[in-house]
Amino acid sequence: MHAFPLCELKKGETGIIREILCPPKQMKQKSALILRLLDLGFCRDTPVTCTNLGIFKNPHAYLIRGSVIALRNQDARMILVEKPEKNISCQKECL
């Protein structure tokens, strides 16, 4: 399957998290954000659903592990997801 940035999910679509990427030059500035994302449940093989788009399509709101979390597109771009092989809903998986 092809992985793409989380911010490219459309409203109502679900993806499976594959990895969190960060350019080596930005690792120092982004390390706290990456740790926070992991604490919030943005871990490998976790389903995540885009539930809402902000004004001008930034930020997006995502349902993950029963919580809705808003992420700026620049931060969501670091999270790579794949479309699930079968049609699943994050709401059913997480609740």
PDB file of C-alpha atoms in Angstrom:
ATOM      1  CA  MET A   1       0.000   0.000   0.000  1.00  0.00           C
ATOM      2  CA  HIS A   2       0.977   3.621  -0.470  1.00  0.00           C
ATOM      3  CA  ALA A   3       1.529   5.802   2.617  1.00  0.00           C
ATOM      4  CA  PHE A   4       0.602   9.482   2.495  1.00  0.00           C
ATOM      5  CA  PRO A   5       0.487  12.386   4.997  1.00  0.00           C
ATOM      6  CA  LEU A   6      -2.362  12.402   7.504  1.00  0.00           C
ATOM      7  CA  CYS A   7      -3.388  15.912   6.432  1.00  0.00           C
ATOM      8  CA  GLU A   8      -4.456  14.483   3.039  1.00  0.00           C
ATOM      9  CA  LEU A   9      -7.301  12.434   4.571  1.00  0.00           C
ATOM     10  CA  LYS A  10     -10.662  13.867   3.564  1.00  0.00           C
ATOM     11  CA  LYS A  11     -13.471  14.395   6.054  1.00  0.00           C
ATOM     12  CA  GLY A  12     -14.945  11.006   6.975  1.00  0.00           C
ATOM     13  CA  GLU A  13     -11.983   8.975   5.688  1.00  0.00           C
ATOM     14  CA  THR A  14     -10.022   6.595   7.881  1.00  0.00           C
ATOM     15  CA  GLY A  15      -6.347   5.755   7.650  1.00  0.00           C
ATOM     16  CA  ILE A  16      -3.968   3.475   9.524  1.00  0.00           C
ATOM     17  CA  ILE A  17      -0.879   5.145  10.992  1.00  0.00           C
ATOM     18  CA  ARG A  18       2.360   3.722   9.599  1.00  0.00           C
ATOM     19  CA  GLU A  19       5.035   6.082  10.950  1.00  0.00           C
ATOM     20  CA  ILE A  20       5.940   9.557  12.131  1.00  0.00           C
ATOM     21  CA  LEU A  21       8.659  11.201  10.086  1.00  0.00           C
ATOM     22  CA  CYS A  22      10.775  14.229  10.854  1.00  0.00           C
ATOM     23  CA  PRO A  23      13.613  15.708   8.792  1.00  0.00           C
ATOM     24  CA  PRO A  24      16.915  15.292  10.671  1.00  0.00           C
ATOM     25  CA  LYS A  25      17.508  19.069  10.653  1.00  0.00           C
ATOM     26  CA  GLN A  26      14.218  19.630  12.517  1.00  0.00           C
ATOM     27  CA  MET A  27      14.534  16.761  14.999  1.00  0.00           C
ATOM     28  CA  LYS A  28      15.643  19.039  17.827  1.00  0.00           C
ATOM     29  CA  GLN A  29      12.677  21.403  17.389  1.00  0.00           C
ATOM     30  CA  LYS A  30      10.099  18.665  16.745  1.00  0.00           C
ATOM     31  CA  SER A  31      11.130  16.049  19.329  1.00  0.00           C
ATOM     32  CA  ALA A  32       8.677  17.385  21.951  1.00  0.00           C
ATOM     33  CA  LEU A  33       5.855  17.347  19.382  1.00  0.00           C
ATOM     34  CA  ILE A  34       6.662  13.775  18.353  1.00  0.00           C
ATOM     35  CA  LEU A  35       6.627  12.621  21.979  1.00  0.00           C
ATOM     36  CA  ARG A  36       3.306  14.405  22.531  1.00  0.00           C
ATOM     37  CA  LEU A  37       1.797  12.757  19.428  1.00  0.00           C
ATOM     38  CA  LEU A  38       2.878   9.361  20.729  1.00  0.00           C
ATOM     39  CA  ASP A  39       1.362  10.170  24.148  1.00  0.00           C
ATOM     40  CA  LEU A  40      -1.922  11.088  22.439  1.00  0.00           C
ATOM     41  CA  GLY A  41      -2.068   7.708  20.695  1.00  0.00           C
ATOM     42  CA  PHE A  42      -0.614   8.437  17.267  1.00  0.00           C
ATOM     43  CA  CYS A  43       1.147   5.061  17.168  1.00  0.00           C
ATOM     44  CA  ARG A  44       1.824   2.549  14.383  1.00  0.00           C
ATOM     45  CA  ASP A  45      -1.201   0.489  13.231  1.00  0.00           C
ATOM     46  CA  THR A  46      -3.700   2.779  14.975  1.00  0.00           C
ATOM     47  CA  PRO A  47      -6.796   3.797  12.966  1.00  0.00           C
ATOM     48  CA  VAL A  48      -7.459   7.524  12.700  1.00  0.00           C
ATOM     49  CA  THR A  49     -10.456   9.270  11.079  1.00  0.00           C
ATOM     50  CA  CYS A  50     -10.635  12.854   9.850  1.00  0.00           C
ATOM     51  CA  THR A  51     -13.790  14.223  11.470  1.00  0.00           C
ATOM     52  CA  ASN A  52     -13.706  17.911  10.619  1.00  0.00           C
ATOM     53  CA  LEU A  53     -11.832  20.585   8.706  1.00  0.00           C
ATOM     54  CA  GLY A  54     -11.072  23.999  10.122  1.00  0.00           C
ATOM     55  CA  ILE A  55     -11.644  27.234   8.316  1.00  0.00           C
ATOM     56  CA  PHE A  56      -9.437  27.348   5.220  1.00  0.00           C
ATOM     57  CA  LYS A  57      -8.949  23.560   5.799  1.00  0.00           C
ATOM     58  CA  ASN A  58      -6.479  24.123   8.625  1.00  0.00           C
ATOM     59  CA  PRO A  59      -6.410  22.626  11.239  1.00  0.00           C
ATOM     60  CA  HIS A  60      -8.052  19.216  10.795  1.00  0.00           C
ATOM     61  CA  ALA A  61      -9.776  17.322  13.614  1.00  0.00           C
ATOM     62  CA  TYR A  62      -9.007  13.609  13.942  1.00  0.00           C
ATOM     63  CA  LEU A  63     -10.751  10.874  15.914  1.00  0.00           C
ATOM     64  CA  ILE A  64      -8.150   8.586  17.436  1.00  0.00           C
ATOM     65  CA  ARG A  65      -8.651   6.093  20.267  1.00  0.00           C
ATOM     66  CA  GLY A  66     -11.963   7.677  21.256  1.00  0.00           C
ATOM     67  CA  SER A  67     -10.701  11.281  21.404  1.00  0.00           C
ATOM     68  CA  VAL A  68     -10.943  14.080  18.878  1.00  0.00           C
ATOM     69  CA  ILE A  69      -7.679  15.953  18.434  1.00  0.00           C
ATOM     70  CA  ALA A  70      -7.002  18.985  16.220  1.00  0.00           C
ATOM     71  CA  LEU A  71      -3.670  19.126  14.400  1.00  0.00           C
ATOM     72  CA  ARG A  72      -2.231  21.805  12.177  1.00  0.00           C
ATOM     73  CA  ASN A  73      -1.517  20.568   8.669  1.00  0.00           C
ATOM     74  CA  GLN A  74       2.206  21.191   9.110  1.00  0.00           C
ATOM     75  CA  ASP A  75       2.219  18.779  12.075  1.00  0.00           C
ATOM     76  CA  ALA A  76      -0.152  16.239  10.502  1.00  0.00           C
ATOM     77  CA  ARG A  77       2.147  16.153   7.457  1.00  0.00           C
ATOM     78  CA  MET A  78       4.752  14.304   9.591  1.00  0.00           C
ATOM     79  CA  ILE A  79       2.343  11.388  10.225  1.00  0.00           C
ATOM     80  CA  LEU A  80       2.131   8.861   7.394  1.00  0.00           C
ATOM     81  CA  VAL A  81      -1.028   6.782   6.998  1.00  0.00           C
ATOM     82  CA  GLU A  82      -2.348   4.161   4.596  1.00  0.00           C
ATOM     83  CA  LYS A  83      -5.907   3.446   3.573  1.00  0.00           C
ATOM     84  CA  PRO A  84      -7.133   0.311   5.374  1.00  0.00           C
ATOM     85  CA  GLU A  85      -7.504  -2.829   3.256  1.00  0.00           C
ATOM     86  CA  LYS A  86     -11.046  -3.290   4.497  1.00  0.00           C
ATOM     87  CA  ASN A  87     -13.498  -0.524   5.296  1.00  0.00           C
ATOM     88  CA  ILE A  88     -13.211   0.139   9.029  1.00  0.00           C
ATOM     89  CA  SER A  89     -14.453   2.959  11.179  1.00  0.00           C
ATOM     90  CA  CYS A  90     -12.229   4.428  13.843  1.00  0.00           C
ATOM     91  CA  GLN A  91     -15.302   5.112  15.973  1.00  0.00           C
ATOM     92  CA  LYS A  92     -16.169   1.399  16.141  1.00  0.00           C
ATOM     93  CA  GLU A  93     -12.542   0.363  16.686  1.00  0.00           C
ATOM     94  CA  CYS A  94     -11.823   2.924  19.403  1.00  0.00           C
ATOM     95  CA  LEU A  95     -15.015   2.886  21.421  1.00  0.00           C
TER      96      LEU A  95
END
